[in-house]
Structures are given as C-alpha cells and as structure tokens.
XYZ file of C-alpha atoms in Angstrom:
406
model
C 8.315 -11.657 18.946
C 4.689 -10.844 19.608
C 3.254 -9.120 16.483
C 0.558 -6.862 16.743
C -0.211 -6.668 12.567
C -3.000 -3.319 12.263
C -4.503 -4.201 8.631
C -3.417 -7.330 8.561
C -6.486 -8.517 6.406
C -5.467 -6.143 3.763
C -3.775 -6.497 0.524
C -0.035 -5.636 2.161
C -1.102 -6.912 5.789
C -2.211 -10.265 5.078
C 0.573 -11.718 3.151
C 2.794 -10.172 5.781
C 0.947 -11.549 8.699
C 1.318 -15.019 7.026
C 5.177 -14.356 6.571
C 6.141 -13.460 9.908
C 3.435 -16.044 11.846
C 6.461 -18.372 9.003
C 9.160 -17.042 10.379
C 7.792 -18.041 14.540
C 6.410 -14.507 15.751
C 2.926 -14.711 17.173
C 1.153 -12.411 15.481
C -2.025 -11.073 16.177
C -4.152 -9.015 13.744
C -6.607 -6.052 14.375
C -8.608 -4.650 11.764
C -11.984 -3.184 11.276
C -12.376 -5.171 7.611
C -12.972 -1.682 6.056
C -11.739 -2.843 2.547
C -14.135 -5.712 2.527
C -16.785 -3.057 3.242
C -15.758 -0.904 0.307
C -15.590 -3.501 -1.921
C -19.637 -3.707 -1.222
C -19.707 -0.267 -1.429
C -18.341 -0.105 -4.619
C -19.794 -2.985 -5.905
C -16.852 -4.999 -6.961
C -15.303 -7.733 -5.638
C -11.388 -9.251 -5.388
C -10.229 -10.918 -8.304
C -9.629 -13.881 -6.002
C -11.933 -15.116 -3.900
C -11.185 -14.373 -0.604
C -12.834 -16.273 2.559
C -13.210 -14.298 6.065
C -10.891 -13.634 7.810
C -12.018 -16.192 10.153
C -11.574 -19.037 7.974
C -8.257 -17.796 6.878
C -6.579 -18.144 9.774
C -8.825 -21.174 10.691
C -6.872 -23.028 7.793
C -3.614 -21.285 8.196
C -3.371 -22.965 11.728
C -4.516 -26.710 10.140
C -1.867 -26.089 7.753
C 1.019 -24.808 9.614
C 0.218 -25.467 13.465
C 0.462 -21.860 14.270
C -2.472 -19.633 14.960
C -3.151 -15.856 13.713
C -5.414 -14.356 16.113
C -7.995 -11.748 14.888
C -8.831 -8.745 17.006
C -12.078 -6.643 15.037
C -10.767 -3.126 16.561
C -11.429 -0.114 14.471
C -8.203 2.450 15.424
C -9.252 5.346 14.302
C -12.883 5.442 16.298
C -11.825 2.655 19.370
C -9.257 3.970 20.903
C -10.128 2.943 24.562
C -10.323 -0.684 22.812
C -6.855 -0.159 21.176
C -5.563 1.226 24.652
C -6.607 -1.707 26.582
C -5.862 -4.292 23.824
C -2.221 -2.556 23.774
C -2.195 -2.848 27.557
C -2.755 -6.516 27.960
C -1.105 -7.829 25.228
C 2.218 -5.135 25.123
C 3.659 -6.403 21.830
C 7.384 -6.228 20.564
C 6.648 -4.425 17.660
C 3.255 -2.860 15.992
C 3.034 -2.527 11.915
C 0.826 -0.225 10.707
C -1.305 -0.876 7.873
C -4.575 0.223 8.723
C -5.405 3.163 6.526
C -7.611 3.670 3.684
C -4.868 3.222 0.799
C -6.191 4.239 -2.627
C -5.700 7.428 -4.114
C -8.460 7.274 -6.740
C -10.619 6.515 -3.970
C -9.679 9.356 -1.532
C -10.886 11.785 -4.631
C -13.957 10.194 -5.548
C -16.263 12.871 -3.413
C -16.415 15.179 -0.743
C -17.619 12.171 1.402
C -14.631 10.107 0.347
C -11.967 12.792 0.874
C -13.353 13.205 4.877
C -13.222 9.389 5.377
C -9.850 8.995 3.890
C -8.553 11.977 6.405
C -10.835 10.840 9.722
C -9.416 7.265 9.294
C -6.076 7.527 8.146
C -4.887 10.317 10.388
C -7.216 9.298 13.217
C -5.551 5.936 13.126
C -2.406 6.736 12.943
C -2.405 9.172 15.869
C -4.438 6.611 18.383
C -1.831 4.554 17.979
C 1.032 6.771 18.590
C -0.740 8.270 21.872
C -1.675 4.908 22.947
C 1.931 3.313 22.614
C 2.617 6.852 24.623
C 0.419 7.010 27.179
C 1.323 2.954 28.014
C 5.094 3.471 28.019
C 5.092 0.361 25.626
C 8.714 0.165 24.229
C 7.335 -1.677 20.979
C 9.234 -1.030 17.455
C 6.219 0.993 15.218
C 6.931 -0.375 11.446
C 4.626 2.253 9.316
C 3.705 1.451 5.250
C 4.080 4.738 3.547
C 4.287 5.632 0.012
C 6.714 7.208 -2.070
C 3.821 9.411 -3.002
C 4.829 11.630 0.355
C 8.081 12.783 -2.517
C 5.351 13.986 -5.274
C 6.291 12.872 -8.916
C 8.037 16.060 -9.842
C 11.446 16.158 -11.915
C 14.045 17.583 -9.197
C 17.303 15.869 -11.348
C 18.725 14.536 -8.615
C 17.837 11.218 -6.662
C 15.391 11.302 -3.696
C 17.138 10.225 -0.729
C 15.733 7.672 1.755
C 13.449 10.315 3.548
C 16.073 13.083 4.527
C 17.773 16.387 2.765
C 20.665 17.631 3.913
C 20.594 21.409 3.378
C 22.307 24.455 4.155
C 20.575 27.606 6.049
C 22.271 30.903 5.755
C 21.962 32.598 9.596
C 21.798 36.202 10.037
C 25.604 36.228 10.726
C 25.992 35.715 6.802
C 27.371 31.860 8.386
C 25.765 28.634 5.870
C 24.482 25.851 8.767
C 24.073 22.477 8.077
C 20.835 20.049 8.659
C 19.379 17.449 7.402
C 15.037 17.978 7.351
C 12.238 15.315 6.060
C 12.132 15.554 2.184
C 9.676 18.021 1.107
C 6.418 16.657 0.821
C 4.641 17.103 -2.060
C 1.477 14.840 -1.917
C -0.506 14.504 -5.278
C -3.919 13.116 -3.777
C -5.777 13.544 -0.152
C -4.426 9.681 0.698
C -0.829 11.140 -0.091
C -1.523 13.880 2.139
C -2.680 11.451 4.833
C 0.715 9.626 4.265
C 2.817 12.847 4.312
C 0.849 14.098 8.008
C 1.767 10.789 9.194
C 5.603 11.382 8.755
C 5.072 14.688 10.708
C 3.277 12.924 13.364
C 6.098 10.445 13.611
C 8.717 13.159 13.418
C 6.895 14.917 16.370
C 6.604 11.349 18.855
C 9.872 9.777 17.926
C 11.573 13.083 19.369
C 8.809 14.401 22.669
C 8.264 10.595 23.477
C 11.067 8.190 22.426
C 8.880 5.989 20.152
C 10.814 3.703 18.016
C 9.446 4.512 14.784
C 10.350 2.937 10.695
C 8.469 4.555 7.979
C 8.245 2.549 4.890
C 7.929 4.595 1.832
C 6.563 1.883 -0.289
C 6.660 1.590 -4.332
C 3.303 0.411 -6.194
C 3.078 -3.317 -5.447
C 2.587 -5.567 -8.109
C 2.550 -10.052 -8.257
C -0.372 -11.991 -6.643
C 1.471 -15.022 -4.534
C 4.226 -14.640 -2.110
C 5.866 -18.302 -0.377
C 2.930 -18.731 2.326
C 0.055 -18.030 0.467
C 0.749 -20.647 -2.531
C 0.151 -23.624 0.101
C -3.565 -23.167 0.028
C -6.053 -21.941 -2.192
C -8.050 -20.422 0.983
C -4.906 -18.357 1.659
C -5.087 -16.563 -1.700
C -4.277 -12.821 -1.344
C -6.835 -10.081 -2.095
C -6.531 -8.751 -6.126
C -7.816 -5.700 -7.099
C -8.618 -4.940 -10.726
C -10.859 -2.097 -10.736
C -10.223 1.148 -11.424
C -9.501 2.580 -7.698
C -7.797 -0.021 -6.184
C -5.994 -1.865 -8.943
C -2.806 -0.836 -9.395
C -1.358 -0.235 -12.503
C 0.854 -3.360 -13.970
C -1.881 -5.614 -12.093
C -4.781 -4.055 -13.700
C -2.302 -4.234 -17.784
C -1.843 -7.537 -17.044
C -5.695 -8.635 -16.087
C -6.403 -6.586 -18.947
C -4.460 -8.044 -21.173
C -5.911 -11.688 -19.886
C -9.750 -10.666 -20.511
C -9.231 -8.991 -24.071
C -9.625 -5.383 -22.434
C -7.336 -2.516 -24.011
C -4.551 -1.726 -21.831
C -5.535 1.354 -20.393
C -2.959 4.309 -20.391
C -3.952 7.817 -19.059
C -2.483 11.134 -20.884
C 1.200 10.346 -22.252
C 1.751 7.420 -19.873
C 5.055 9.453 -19.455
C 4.446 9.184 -15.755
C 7.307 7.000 -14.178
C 6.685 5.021 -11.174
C 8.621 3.180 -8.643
C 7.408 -1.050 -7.981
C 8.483 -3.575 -6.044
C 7.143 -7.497 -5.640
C 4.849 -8.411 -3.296
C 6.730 -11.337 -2.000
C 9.660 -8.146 -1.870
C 7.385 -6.023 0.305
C 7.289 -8.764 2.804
C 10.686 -9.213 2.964
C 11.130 -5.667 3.222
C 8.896 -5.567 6.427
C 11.048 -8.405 7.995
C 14.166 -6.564 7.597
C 13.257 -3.459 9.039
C 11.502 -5.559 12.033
C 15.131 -7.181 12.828
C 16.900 -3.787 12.427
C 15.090 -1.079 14.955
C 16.003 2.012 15.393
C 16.899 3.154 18.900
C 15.065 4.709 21.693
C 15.145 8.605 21.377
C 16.563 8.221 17.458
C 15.016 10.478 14.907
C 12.430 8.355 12.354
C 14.056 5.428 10.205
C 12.797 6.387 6.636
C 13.454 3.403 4.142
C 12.258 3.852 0.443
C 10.891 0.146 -0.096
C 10.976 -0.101 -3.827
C 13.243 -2.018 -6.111
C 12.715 -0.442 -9.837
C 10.982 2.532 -11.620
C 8.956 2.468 -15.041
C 7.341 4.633 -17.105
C 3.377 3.808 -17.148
C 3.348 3.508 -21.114
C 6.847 1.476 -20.908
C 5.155 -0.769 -19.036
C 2.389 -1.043 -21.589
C 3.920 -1.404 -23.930
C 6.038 -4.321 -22.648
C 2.601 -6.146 -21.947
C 1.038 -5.038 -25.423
C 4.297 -7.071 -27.299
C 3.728 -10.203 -25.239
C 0.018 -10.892 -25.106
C -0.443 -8.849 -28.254
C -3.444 -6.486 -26.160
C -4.509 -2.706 -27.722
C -3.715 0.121 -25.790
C -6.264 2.698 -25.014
C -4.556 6.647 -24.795
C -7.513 7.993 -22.295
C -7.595 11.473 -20.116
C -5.569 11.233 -17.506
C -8.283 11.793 -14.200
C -5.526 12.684 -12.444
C -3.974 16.241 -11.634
C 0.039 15.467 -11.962
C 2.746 16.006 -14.653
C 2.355 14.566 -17.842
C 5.658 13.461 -17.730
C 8.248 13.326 -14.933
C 11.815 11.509 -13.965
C 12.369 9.522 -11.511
C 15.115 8.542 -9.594
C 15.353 6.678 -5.758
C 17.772 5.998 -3.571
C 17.124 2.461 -1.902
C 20.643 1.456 -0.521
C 19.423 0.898 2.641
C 17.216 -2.759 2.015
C 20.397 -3.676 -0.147
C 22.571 -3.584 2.435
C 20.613 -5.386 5.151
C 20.095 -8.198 2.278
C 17.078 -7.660 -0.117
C 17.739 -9.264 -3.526
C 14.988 -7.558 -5.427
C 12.795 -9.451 -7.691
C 12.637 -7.323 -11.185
C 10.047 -7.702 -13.753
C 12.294 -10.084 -15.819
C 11.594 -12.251 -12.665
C 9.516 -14.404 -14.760
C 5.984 -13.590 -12.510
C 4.346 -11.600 -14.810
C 3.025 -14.800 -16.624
C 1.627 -15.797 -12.774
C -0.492 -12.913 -12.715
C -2.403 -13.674 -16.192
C -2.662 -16.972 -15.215
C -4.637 -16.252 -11.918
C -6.561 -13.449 -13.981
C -7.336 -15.986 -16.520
C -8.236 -18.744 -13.873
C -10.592 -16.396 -11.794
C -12.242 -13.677 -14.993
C -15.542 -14.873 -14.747
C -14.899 -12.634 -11.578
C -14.600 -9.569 -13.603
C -17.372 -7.055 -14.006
C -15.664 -5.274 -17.256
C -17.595 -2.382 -16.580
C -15.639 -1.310 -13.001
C -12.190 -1.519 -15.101
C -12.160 2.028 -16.111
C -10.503 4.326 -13.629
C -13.260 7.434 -13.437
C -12.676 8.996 -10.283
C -11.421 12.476 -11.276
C -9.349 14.875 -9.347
C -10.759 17.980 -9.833
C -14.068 18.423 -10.968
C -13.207 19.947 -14.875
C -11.461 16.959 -15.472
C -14.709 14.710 -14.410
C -16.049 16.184 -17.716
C -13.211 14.610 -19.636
C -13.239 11.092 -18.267
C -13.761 8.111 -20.719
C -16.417 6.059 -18.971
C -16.203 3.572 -22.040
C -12.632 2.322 -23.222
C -13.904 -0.661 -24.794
C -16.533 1.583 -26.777
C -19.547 -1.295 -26.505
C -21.568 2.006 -25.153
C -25.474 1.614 -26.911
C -25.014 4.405 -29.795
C -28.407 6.228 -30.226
C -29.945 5.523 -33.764
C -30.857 8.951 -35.428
C-alpha cells in the first residue's frame, strides 16, 4: 500500500512509519516538524538524540533498501499543498498524527490553548475536506486518546467508542440507539481529540470516508523491532514535565536520583499500552477497514490500566527512588476507576505486552546511557490548569532551591 504517514516524525509517527515501510508499504511522511520546534521553544531537548529527519530516513534506506520519503507540509495552514500532494500521490490509506499532543502543554497560556485548537482542529478538518473534495477512497487511521471518555467513575466499562441507549418518544415507546460515548475532555488537547470524533462522525456519514479512530492509552517503552537496528533510528523521549508521560518520566527519574514525582493522591488510574503495541495496533486496523458509507470504527488501543501512585510505587521498590506527594496542576478527580473494553485488537490478534514484560529495565538503561541529556530543572510538571492552582505548584521537588539567609 502507499502510506501517506501525517506526523510521522513524531513520537507515535516515526516508529510507525519505520514499521509499516518493514512490513513493504511505501510510505511517505508529511509533517511540519512542529515538535522539534517546541522542543526549542521550551528549551529542552529529547532524551535521545535524535538526527533530522533527513538523515533518518537517509540511513533507514542504507539499512533496509527501502526509502521513507519526507514531504515538509504543514496541514493545518497548507491546505492547497495538502490538496495537490493528495492529488498526485492518491494514497491507500492516510494516518493521522499530526496534532499538537500534550495536555500540559495545551494549558500552559492563552497563547498555547489557541495553537493547540488552530492546529489540531485545523488539521484534522483539511484533511477530511481534502480526501472529500478529491473523491480519494483512502482508509483515514486517526490516533485519539482515551482522554475523549474523561476519567470519571461511571461503574461500568467504557465501550469501544459507542453507548447503546434507550430514548423514551412522546408515545411513552423506549427506542433503541447506539450514540458516540459522551465526551468528557479534561484539557483543551482532549477537547481537540473529542471535536475530531464529531468531525469524523459528520464525513464518514455526508461523504463516505472510511474512517478508524484510535483511542490510544498513555504510551510508555523507548525501542520497538525497527528502531533497535541503528542508533540514528532512536525514537524521540520526552522527560520533561509536558511531554513526558508518566511511567517514562518514574522511570528516568528513578535513573538520575530524582524523586518520583506523584501529583495529589496519585489515585488517578490510567490506561497504557507499549510502544512496540501501538504499532502493532496501527497495522491491524490498516488491514481491517471499515467500509464505504459505515459509521466511524472506534478501537480503544490500550492493553492495561494503573493507578499513577501504583505505578510509583512499583518503581520506588525496584530502584529504591523517593517519592515526592506534590499538587496536582491538574483540574480532575483525585481519584477515579477505570475500566475499558478493548476486545476488538484481541480478536484481530494483539498479544499485549504488560509491564511484567521485562522492558521497564530498557527504559533506565537508555535514561542512564543518555542523562547527561537531562536538564533536572524542566522535570517538574508546572503548567497549571486553572490559574488558582498556578499558585500551588511546586516549582522545586528536589528542594536544592537557594534558601535566603535571614
């Protein structure tokens, strides 16, 4: 198949676009290399040292024979480019990865929470009126979040993206349909996530587009099969305290001699899945499309939940790291179930790789390999939801803050 991969020098997109260019597709990437902007922005760096993009694919083709071509295509403000890219190269299937993915970051100011919108939903609609306005029958694979489902305590499993529920019509009669899951997004880059599924809802049923939404657990590992045969293939690693996510950043922690670094209760449970997983997920929803004119294929691409100070915890008892209780930044629960249905990736084949996998020793060993990288001081996770809890946030975990002498 001919891949078009939007993101695919991302976190998520990269290791997938080495997977599938694996598995024989010719993939082709387009991104605008927003995240490597950020990370200037923000002035912090990946973990691993990443090369361009350039000289990624340069050595993925001496290494393998097959090529990765780069397109530098920004969706949400080139559409005319996207159209005419679309147009010549009409592609089997498109996966979407090109949004701005962090929640921490989508709250960090007014300016943040504009750019997170303009791109994400910009980006996301381009595409879809592009793939309409060319009558280009390619399979749309989108990487949601199971953020879109909120992290409230409901008592009953979350289903794969639809509820079946009863109306009562005015004849006093119950009628039966099935509607997305409410949304309940706890950040602006949920909220992106959660417009996207109404977007999809609305082409997949005025246009025909075959569309999969992925509503992905937080990712955690650093290596999947394609990346391990070159250092120069290395996959971006996030540490700091908007983009790292959480059993990444405990287990970096725990390699530098930082204090694990658990917000309110850590009684919030989250849903995870491998990276090598996540790739494998993609693959299996590429070979199994939904039809033209059917509604939205919702997965939910996660393998295991975890409460935050669980998780901790676990990492505290084998590396023998302190834990640091710090305000919570976010505005959420400070405790909530939950529970996910995930039958479909089962079925078509996934056998999920859990955290007794054995990989969590991988991950300190790359942060221990690569922490002269680490600038201690962008650990901390201070972007703040609201701004009354701003005034609460611990800028200074470690406590090695100059004390004023009196």
């Amino acid at each position: 198949m001919k891949i078009a991969v939007m993101g695919g020098d991302g976190f998520i997109g990269w290791p997938t676009s080495l997977h599938l260019s694996d598995a024989g597709h010719d993939v082709h990437i387009l991104d605008n290399l927003s995240r490597r902007w950020i990370d200037t922005e923000l002035g912090v760096q990946s973990l691993t040292p990443m090369d361009s993009i350039q000289e990624r694919t340069r050595i993925w083709h001496a290494e393998t024979g097959r090529r990765i071509h780069f397109n530098l295509i920004d969706l949400a403000k080139d559409y005319e480019l996207l159209k005419n890219w679309l147009s010549e190269h009409r592609p089997d299937a498109v996966i979407h990865f090109a949004e701005q993915r962090a929640a921490p970051y989508s709250m960090k100011s007014d300016r943040h929470k504009n750019y997170t919108v303009n791109n994400n939903v910009s980006a996301t609609h381009n595409l879809l009126n592009a793939l309409t306005e060319l009558n280009l029958d390619a399979h749309l694979i989108h990487l949601g979040t199971m953020g879109v489902y909120g992290y409230s305590t409901v008592g009953a499993a979350i289903p794969e993206g639809y509820l079946p529920v009863g109306i009562e019509t005015a004849a006093g009669e119950t009628v039966s349909q099935e509607i997305l899951y409410p949304s309940n997004p706890g950040s602006i880059y949920h909220m992106t996530k959660c417009l996207d599924q109404l977007l999809f809802q609305f082409y997949a049923k005025n246009d025909g587009l075959r569309i999969t939404d992925l509503h992905q657990g937080i990712v955690w590992g650093t290596h999947t099969e394609q990346t391990r045969r070159h250092a120069q293939l290395i996959n971006r690693f996030d540490y700091d305290g908007d983009y790292g996510t959480v059993l990444n950043r405990f287990l970096i922690q725990a390699a530098i001699g930082y204090p694990l670094t658990v917000h309110g209760t850590g009684g919030q449970t989250r849903a995870f899945i491998h990276i090598q997983d996540s790739v494998r997920c993609i693959e299996l929803a590429l070979k199994n499309p939904p039809a033209r004119g059917a509604r939205v294929e919702i997965f939910n691409q996660m393998t295991e939940t975890h409460r935050v100070r669980d998780l901790a915890q676990m990492i505290a008892g084998i590396s023998g790291a302190d834990i640091a209780w710090l305000p919570n930044p976010r505005k959420e629960a400070a405790e909530n179930e939950l529970i996910v249905q995930n039958e479909k990736f089962r079925i078509l084949g996934l056998e999920p790789i859990t955290l007794e996998g054995g990989l969590l020793g991988e991950i300190v060993d790359v942060a221990k390999k690569f922490a002269y990288r680490v600038d201690r001081s962008r650990v901390p996770a201070v972007s703040a939801w609201t701004k009354d809890i701003a005034a609460t946030i611990n800028h200074d975990p470690e406590g090695k803050r100059l004390k004023s002498v009196s």
